[in-house]
PDB file of C-alpha atoms in Angstrom:
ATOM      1  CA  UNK A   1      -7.056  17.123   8.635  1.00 46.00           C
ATOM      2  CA  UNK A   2      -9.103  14.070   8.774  1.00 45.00           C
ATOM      3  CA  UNK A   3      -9.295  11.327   6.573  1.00 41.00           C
ATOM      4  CA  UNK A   4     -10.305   7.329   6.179  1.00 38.00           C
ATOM      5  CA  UNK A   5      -8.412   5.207   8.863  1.00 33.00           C
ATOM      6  CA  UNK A   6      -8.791   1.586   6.848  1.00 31.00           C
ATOM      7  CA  UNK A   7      -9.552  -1.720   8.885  1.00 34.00           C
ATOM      8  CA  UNK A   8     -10.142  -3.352   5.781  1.00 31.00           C
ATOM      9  CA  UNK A   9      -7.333  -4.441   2.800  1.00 29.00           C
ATOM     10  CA  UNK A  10      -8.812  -5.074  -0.374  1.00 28.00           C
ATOM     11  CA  UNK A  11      -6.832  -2.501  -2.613  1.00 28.00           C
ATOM     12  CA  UNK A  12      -3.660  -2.575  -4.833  1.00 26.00           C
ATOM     13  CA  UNK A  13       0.106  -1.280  -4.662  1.00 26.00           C
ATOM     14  CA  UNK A  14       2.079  -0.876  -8.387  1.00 26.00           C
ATOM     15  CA  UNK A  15       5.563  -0.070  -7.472  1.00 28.00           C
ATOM     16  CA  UNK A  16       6.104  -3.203  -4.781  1.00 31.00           C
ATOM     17  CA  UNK A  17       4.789  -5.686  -2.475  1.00 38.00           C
ATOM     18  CA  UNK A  18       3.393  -4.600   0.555  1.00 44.00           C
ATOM     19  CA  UNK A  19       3.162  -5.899   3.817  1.00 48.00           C
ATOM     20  CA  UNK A  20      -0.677  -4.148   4.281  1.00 55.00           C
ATOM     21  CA  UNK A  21      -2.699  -2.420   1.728  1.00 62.00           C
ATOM     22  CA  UNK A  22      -2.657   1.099   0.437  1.00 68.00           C
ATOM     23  CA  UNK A  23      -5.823   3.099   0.071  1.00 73.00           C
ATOM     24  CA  UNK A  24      -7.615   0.058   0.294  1.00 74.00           C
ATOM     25  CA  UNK A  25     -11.098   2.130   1.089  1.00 79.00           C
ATOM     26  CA  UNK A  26     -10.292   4.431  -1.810  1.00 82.00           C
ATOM     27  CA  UNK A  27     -10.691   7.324   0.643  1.00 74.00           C
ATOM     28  CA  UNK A  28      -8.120   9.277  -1.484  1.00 77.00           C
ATOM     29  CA  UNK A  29     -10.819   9.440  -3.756  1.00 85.00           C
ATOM     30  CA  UNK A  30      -9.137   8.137  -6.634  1.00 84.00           C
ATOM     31  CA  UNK A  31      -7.148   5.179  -7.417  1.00 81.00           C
ATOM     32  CA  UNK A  32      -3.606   6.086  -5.964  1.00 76.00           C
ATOM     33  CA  UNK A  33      -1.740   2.946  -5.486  1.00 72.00           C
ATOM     34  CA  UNK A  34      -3.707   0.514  -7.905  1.00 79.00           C
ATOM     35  CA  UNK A  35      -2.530  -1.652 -10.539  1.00 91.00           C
ATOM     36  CA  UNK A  36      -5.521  -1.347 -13.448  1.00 95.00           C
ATOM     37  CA  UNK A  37      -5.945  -3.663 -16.171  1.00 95.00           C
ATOM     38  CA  UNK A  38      -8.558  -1.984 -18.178  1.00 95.00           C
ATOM     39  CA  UNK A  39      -9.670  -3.138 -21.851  1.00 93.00           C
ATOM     40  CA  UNK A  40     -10.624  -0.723 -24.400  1.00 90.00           C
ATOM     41  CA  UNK A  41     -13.939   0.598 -24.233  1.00 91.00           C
ATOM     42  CA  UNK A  42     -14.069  -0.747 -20.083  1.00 94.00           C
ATOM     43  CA  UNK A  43     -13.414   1.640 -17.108  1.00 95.00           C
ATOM     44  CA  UNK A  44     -12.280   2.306 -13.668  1.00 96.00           C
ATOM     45  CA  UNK A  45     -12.877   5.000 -11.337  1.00 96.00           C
ATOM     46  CA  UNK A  46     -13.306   5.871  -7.859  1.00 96.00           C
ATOM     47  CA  UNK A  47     -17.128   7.271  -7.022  1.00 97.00           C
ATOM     48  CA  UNK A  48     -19.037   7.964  -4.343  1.00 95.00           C
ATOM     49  CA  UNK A  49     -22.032   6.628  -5.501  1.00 97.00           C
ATOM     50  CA  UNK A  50     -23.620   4.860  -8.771  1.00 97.00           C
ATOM     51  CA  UNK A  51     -27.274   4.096  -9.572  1.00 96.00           C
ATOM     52  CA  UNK A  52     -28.903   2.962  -6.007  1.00 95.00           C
ATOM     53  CA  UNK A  53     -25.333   1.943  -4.310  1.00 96.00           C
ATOM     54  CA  UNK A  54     -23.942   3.891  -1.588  1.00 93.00           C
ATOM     55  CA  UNK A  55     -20.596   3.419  -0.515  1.00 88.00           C
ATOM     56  CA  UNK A  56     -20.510  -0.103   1.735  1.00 86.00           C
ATOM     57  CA  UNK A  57     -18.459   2.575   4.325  1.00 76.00           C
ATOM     58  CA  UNK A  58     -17.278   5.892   4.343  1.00 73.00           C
ATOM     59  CA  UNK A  59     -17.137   8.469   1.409  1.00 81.00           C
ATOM     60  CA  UNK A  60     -15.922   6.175  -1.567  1.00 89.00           C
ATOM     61  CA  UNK A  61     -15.762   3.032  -3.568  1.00 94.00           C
ATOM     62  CA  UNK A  62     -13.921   1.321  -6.475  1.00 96.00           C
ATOM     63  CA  UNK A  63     -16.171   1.073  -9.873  1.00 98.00           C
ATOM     64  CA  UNK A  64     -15.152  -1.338 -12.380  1.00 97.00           C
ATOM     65  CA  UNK A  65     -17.073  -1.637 -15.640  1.00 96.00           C
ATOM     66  CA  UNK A  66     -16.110  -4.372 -18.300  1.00 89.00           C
ATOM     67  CA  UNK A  67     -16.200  -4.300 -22.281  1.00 87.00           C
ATOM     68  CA  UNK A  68     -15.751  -7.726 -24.250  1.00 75.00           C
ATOM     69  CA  UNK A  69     -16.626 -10.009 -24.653  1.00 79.00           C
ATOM     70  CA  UNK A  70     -14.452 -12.210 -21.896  1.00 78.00           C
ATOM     71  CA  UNK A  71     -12.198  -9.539 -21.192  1.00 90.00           C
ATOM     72  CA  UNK A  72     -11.627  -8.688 -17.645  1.00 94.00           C
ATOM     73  CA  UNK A  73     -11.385  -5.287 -16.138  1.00 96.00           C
ATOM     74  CA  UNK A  74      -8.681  -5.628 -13.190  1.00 95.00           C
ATOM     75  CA  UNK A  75      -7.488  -3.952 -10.308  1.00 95.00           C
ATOM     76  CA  UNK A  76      -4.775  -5.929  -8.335  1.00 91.00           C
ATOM     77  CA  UNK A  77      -2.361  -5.937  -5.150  1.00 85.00           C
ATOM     78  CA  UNK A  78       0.424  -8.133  -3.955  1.00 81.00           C
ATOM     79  CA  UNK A  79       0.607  -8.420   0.162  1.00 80.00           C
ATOM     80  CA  UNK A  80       3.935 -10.276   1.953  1.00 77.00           C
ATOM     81  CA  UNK A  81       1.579 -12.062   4.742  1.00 81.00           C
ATOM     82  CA  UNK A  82       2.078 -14.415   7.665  1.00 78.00           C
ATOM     83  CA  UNK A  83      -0.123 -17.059   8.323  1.00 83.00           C
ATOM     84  CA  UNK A  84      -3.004 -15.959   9.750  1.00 79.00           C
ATOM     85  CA  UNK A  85      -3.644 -12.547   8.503  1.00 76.00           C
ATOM     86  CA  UNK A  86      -6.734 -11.619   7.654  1.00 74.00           C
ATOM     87  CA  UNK A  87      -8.021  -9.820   4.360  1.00 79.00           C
ATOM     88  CA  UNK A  88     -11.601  -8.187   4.069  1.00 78.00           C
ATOM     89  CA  UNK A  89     -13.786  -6.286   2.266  1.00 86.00           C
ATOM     90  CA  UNK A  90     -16.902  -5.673   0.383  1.00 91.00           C
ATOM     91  CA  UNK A  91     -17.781  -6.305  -3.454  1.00 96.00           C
ATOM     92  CA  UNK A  92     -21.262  -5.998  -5.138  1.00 97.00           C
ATOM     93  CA  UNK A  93     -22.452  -6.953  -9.027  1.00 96.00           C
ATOM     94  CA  UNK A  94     -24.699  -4.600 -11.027  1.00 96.00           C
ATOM     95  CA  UNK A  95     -26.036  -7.015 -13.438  1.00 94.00           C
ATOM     96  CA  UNK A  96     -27.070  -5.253 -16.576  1.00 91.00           C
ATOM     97  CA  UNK A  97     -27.375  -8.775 -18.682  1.00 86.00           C
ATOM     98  CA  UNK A  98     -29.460 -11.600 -18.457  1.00 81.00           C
ATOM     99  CA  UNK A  99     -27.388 -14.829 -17.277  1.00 75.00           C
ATOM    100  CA  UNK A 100     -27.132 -17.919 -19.372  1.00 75.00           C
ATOM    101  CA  UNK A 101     -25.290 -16.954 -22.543  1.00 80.00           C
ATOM    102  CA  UNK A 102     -24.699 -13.400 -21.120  1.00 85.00           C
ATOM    103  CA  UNK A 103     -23.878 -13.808 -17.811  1.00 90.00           C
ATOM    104  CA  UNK A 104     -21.617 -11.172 -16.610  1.00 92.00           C
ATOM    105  CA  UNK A 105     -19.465 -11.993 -13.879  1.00 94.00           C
ATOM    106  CA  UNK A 106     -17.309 -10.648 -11.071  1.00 96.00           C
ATOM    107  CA  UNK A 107     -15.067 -12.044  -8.532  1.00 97.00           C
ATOM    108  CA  UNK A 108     -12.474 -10.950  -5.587  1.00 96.00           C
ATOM    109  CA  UNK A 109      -9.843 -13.503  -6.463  1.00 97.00           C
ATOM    110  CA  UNK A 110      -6.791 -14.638  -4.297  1.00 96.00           C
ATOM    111  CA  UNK A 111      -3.825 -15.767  -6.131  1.00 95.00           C
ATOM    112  CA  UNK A 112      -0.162 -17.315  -4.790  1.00 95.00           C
ATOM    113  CA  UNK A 113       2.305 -17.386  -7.543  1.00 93.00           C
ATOM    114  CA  UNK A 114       0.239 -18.444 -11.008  1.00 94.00           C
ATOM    115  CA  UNK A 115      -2.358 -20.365  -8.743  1.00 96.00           C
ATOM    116  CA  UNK A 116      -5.881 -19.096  -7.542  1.00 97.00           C
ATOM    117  CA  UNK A 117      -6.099 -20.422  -4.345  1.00 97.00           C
ATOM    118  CA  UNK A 118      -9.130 -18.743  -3.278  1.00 97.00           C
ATOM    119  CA  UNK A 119     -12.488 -16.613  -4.748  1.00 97.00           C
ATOM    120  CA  UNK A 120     -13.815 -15.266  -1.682  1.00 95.00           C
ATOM    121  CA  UNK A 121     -16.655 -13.389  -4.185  1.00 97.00           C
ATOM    122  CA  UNK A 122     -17.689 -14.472  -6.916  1.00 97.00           C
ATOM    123  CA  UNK A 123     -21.477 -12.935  -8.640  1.00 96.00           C
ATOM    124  CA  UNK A 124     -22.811 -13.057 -12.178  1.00 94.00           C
ATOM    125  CA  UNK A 125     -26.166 -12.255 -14.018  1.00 92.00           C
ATOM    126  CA  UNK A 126     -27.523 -15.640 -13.301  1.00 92.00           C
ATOM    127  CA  UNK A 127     -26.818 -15.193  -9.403  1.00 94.00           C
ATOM    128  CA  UNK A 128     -27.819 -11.880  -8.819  1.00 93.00           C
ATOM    129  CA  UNK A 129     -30.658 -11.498 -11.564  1.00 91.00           C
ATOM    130  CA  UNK A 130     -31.110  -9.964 -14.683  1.00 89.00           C
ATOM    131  CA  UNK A 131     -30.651  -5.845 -15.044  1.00 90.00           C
ATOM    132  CA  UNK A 132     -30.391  -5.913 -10.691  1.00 94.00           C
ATOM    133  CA  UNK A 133     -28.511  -4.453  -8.572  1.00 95.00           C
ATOM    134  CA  UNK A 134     -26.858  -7.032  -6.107  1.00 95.00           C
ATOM    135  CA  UNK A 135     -26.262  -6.290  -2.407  1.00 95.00           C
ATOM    136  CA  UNK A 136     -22.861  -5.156  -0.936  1.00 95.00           C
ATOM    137  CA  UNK A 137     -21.527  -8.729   0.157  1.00 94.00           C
ATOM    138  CA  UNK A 138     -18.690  -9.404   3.204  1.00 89.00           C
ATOM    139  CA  UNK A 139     -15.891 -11.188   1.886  1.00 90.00           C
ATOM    140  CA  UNK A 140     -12.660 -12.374   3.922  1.00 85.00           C
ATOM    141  CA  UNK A 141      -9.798 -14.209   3.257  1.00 87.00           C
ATOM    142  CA  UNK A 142      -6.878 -16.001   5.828  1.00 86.00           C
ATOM    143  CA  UNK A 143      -3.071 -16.672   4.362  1.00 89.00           C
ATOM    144  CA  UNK A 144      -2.650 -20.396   5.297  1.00 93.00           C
ATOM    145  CA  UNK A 145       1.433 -19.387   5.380  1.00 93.00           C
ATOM    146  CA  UNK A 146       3.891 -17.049   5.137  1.00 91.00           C
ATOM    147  CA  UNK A 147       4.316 -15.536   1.761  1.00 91.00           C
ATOM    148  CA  UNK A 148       3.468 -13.572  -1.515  1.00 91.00           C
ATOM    149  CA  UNK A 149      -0.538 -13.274  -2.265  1.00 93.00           C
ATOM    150  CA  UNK A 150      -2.083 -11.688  -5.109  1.00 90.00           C
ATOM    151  CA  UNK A 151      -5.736  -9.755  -4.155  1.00 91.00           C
ATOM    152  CA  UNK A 152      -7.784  -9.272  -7.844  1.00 93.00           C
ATOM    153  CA  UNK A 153     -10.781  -7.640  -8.076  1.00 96.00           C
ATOM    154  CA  UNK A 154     -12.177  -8.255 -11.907  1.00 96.00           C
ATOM    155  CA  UNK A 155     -15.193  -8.501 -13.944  1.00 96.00           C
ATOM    156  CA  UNK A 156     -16.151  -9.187 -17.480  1.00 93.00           C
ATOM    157  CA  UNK A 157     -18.849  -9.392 -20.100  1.00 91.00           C
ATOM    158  CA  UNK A 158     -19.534 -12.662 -21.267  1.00 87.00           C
ATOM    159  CA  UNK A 159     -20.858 -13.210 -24.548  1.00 82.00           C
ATOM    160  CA  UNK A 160     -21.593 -10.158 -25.778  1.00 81.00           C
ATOM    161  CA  UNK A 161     -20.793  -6.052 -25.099  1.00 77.00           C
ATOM    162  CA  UNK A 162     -23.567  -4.677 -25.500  1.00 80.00           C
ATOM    163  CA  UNK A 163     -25.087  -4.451 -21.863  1.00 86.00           C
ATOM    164  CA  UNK A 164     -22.218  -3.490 -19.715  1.00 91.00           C
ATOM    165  CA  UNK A 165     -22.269  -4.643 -15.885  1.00 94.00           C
ATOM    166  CA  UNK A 166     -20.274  -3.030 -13.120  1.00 96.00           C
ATOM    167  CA  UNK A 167     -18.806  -4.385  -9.917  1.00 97.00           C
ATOM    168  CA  UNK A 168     -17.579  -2.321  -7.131  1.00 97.00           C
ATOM    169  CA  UNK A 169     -15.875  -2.773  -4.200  1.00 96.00           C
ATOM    170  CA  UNK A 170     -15.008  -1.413  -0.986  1.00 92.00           C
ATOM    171  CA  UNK A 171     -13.398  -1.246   2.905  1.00 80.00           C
ATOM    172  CA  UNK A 172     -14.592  -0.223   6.100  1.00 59.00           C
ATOM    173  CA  UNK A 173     -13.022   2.843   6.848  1.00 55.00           C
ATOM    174  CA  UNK A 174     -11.983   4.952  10.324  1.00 55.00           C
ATOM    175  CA  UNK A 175      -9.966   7.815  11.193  1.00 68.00           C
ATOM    176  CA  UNK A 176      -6.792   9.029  11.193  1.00 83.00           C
ATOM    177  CA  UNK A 177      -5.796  12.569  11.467  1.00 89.00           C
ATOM    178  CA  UNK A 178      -2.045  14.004   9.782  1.00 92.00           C
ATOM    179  CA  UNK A 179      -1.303  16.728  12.025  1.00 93.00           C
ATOM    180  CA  UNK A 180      -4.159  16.556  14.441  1.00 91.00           C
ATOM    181  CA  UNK A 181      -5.398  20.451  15.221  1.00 89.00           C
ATOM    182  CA  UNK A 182      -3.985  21.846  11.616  1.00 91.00           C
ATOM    183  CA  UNK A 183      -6.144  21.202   8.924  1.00 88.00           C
ATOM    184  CA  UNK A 184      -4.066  22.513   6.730  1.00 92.00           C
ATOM    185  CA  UNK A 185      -1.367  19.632   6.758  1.00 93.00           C
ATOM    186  CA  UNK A 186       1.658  21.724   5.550  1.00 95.00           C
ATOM    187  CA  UNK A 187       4.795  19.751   5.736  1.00 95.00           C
ATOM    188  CA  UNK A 188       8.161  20.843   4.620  1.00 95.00           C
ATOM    189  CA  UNK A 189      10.220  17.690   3.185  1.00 94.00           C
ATOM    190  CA  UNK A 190      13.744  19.148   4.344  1.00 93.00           C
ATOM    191  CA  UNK A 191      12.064  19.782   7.901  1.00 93.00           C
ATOM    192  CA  UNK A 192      14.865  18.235  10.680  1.00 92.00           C
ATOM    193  CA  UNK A 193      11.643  18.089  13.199  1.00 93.00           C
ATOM    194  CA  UNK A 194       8.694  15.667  13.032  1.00 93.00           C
ATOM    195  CA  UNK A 195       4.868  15.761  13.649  1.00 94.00           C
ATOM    196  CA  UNK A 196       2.256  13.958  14.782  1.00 94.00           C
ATOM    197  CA  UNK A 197      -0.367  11.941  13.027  1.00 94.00           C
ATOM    198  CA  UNK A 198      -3.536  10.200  15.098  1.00 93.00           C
ATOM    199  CA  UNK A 199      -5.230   7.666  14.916  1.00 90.00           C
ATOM    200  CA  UNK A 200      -8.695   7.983  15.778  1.00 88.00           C
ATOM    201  CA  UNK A 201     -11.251   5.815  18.133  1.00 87.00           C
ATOM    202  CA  UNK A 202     -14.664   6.116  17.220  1.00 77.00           C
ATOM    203  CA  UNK A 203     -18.166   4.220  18.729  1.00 72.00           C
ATOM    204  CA  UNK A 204     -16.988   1.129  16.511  1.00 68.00           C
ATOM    205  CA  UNK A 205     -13.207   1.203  16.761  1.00 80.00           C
ATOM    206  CA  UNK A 206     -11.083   1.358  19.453  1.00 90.00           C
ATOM    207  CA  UNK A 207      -7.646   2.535  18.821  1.00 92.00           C
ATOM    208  CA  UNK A 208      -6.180   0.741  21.762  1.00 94.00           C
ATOM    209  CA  UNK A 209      -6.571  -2.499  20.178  1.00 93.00           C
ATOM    210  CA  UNK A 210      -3.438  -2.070  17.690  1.00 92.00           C
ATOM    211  CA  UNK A 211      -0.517  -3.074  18.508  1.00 92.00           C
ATOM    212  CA  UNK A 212       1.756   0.011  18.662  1.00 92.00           C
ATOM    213  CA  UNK A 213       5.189  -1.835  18.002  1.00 91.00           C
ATOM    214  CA  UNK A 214       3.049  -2.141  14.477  1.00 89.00           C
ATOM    215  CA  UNK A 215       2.640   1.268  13.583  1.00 90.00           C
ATOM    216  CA  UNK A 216       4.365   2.766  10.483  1.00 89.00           C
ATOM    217  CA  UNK A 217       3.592   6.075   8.378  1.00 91.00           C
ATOM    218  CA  UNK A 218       5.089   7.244   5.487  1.00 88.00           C
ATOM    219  CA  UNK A 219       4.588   7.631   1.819  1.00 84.00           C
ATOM    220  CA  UNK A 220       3.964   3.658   1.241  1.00 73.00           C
ATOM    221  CA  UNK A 221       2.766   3.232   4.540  1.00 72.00           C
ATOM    222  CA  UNK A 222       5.861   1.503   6.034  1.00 75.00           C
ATOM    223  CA  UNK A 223       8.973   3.863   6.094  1.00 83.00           C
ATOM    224  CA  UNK A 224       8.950   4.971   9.844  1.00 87.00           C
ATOM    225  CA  UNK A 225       8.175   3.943  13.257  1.00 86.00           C
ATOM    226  CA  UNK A 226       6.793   6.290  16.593  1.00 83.00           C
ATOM    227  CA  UNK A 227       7.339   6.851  19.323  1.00 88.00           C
ATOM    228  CA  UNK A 228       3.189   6.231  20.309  1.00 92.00           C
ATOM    229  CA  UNK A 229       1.096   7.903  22.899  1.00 93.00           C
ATOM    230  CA  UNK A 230      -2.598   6.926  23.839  1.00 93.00           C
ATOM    231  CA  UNK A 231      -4.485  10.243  24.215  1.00 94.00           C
ATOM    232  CA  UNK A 232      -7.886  11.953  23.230  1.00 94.00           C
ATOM    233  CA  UNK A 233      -6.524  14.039  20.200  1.00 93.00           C
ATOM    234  CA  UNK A 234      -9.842  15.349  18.958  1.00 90.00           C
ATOM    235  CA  UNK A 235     -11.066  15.955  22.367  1.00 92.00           C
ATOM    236  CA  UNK A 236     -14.128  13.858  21.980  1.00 90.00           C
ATOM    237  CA  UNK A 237     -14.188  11.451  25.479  1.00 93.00           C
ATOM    238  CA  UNK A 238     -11.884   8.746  24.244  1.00 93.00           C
ATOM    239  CA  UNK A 239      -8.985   7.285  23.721  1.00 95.00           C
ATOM    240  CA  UNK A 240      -6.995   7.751  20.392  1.00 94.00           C
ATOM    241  CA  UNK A 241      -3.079   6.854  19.670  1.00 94.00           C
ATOM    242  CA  UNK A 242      -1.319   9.720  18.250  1.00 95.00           C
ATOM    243  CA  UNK A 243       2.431   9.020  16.428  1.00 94.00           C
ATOM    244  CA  UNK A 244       4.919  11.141  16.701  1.00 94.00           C
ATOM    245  CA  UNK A 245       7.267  10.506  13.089  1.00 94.00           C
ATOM    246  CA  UNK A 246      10.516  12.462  12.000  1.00 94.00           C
ATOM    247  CA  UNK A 247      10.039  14.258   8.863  1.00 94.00           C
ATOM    248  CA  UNK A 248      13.034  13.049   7.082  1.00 93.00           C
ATOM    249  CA  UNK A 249      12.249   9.100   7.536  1.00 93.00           C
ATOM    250  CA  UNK A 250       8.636   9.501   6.258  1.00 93.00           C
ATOM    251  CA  UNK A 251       9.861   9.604   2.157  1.00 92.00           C
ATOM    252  CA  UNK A 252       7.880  12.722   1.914  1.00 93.00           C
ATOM    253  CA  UNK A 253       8.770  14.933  -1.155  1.00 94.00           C
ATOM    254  CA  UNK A 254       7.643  18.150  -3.087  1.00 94.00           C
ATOM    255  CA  UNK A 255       5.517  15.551  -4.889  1.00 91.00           C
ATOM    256  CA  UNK A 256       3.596  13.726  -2.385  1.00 89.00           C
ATOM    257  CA  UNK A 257      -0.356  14.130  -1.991  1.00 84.00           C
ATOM    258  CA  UNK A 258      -0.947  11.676   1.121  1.00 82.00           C
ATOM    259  CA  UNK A 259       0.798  10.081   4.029  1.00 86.00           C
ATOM    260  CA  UNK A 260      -0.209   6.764   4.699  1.00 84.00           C
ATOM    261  CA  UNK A 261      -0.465   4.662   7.811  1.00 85.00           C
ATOM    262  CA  UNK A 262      -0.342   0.608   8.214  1.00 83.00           C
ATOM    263  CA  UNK A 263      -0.563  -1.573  11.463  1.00 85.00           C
ATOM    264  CA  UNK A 264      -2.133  -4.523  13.070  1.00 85.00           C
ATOM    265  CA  UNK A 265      -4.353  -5.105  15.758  1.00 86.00           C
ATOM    266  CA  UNK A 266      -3.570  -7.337  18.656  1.00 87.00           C
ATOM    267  CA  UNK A 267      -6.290 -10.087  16.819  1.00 83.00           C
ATOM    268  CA  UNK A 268      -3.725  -9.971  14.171  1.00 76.00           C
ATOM    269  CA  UNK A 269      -5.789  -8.029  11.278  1.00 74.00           C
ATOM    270  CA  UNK A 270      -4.508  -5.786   9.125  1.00 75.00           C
ATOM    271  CA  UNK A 271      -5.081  -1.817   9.362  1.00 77.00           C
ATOM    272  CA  UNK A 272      -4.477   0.890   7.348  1.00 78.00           C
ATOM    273  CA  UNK A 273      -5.199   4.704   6.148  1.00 78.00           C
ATOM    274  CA  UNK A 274      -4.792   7.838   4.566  1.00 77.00           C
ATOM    275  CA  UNK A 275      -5.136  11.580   5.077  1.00 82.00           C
ATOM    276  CA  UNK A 276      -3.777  14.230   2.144  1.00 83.00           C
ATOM    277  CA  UNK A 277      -0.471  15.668   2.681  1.00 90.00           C
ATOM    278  CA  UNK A 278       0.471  19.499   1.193  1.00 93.00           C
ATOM    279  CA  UNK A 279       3.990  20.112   0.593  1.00 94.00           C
ATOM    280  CA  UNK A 280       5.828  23.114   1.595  1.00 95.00           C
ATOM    281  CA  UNK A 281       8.886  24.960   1.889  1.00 90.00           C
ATOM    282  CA  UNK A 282      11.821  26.380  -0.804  1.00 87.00           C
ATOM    283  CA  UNK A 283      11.978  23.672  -2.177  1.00 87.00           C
ATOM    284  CA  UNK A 284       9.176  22.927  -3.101  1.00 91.00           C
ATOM    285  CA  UNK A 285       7.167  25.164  -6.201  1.00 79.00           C
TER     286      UNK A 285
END
């Protein structure tokens, strides 16, 4: 069954740091793998679309909206990364306030340790313009070393709570298929085999350009490695790299809902993606 194949990391992990992102296109549809920091009367939530916005790619995108005053609504993510890698994605404001004493704001922010060292976006009412929507806006961000970084997306009211703005985010998203041919992605956890999962080309992505000694799947993305083949796995004229991954070294349980996949490309940027997994077996209720 196919699902979003991220090229994008600007999502969040909660249990531990990650070498790439998890669901950073929120193609699971909901906000598996996120930290959330969210202040009474503020929300979060994964949507597919909200007043004129479309999502920047694919099916989805994170929504944040804030309640204050000066209290941020948060969604965070800590990455292990080696100089040189690459972070994007795409943020937007929906300015419902006026700027000057009320200007809203929202940023990506990049922290190391207790120190921002970047703010790759950054958009408030006075930027974007009272009660508008802003535009979906590119952001990137390159580790100058090895180490630790901190990926925040926030926003807040400022000054008062009574016209609450929204930010939203997102990643570009391709394919990758769990099971390629069975849509119904049945996996038994005690299984002593393996399967397959693809990754899909498409016009703008060419699946040849990651670097297969990269490639992990698993439940957090990183538990087990190939062997790889290059193939056309959805028959469509191109060339696709299909994984072939023993059951038992994937994490999978009677409680997992998707299988994800992380990797790099031979530039050096990060990949990453999803596709729902359905548990099955004796074991399993």
């Amino acid at each position: 069954m196919k699902s979003a194949y991220t090229l994008l990391a600007a999502a969040l992990l909660t249990v531990s740091t990650s070498a790439f992102a998890i669901n950073e296109g929120f193609e699971t549809g909901d906000t598996t793998g996120y930290n959330l920091t969210v202040p009474a009367g503020a929300s979060a939530q994964v949507v597919t679309s909200f007043d004129t916005y479309s999502p920047a790619h694919d099916k989805y995108f994170l929504l944040l909206k804030t309640d204050g005053p000066g209290s941020y609504t948060t969604a965070r993510q800590q990455y292990k990364l080696k100089a040189g890698d690459r972070l994007r994605g795409n943020a937007a404001l929906a300015s419902r306030d006026t700027g000057g004493t009320y200007n809203d704001n929202a940023q990506v922010r990049i922290r190391y340790g207790t120190l921002t060292i970047a703010t790759p976006f950054s958009a408030s009412a006075a930027t974007v313009g009272a009660n508008t929507n802003g535009p979906w806006t590119p952001w990137s961000f390159t580790a100058p070393a090895d180490g630790t970084y901190t990926v925040e997306f926030r926003i807040a009211n400022q000054g008062d709570a009574s016209f609450d703005s929204r930010a939203l985010f997102d990643a570009a998203e391709l394919d990758i298929d769990i099971k390629p041919g069975d849509a119904s992605n049945e996996i038994n956890p005690n299984s002593t085999s393996g399967f397959a999962v693809a990754t899909l080309s498409s016009p703008s992505f060419n699946a040849t350009t990651i670097d297969q000694s990269t490639i992990r799947f698993g439940v957090n993305g990183k538990n087990t490695q190939g062997p790889d083949v290059a193939t056309d796995a959805d028959s469509d004229g191109d060339t696709d790299i299909v994984t072939v991954v023993k059951t038992s070294e994937t994490g999978i349980t009677c409680a997992t809902s998707y299988g994800f996949i992380t990797a790099k490309l031979y530039s050096g940027q990060i990949v990453t993606g999803s596709d729902k997994i359905k548990p099955v077996g004796s074991s399993c209720p």
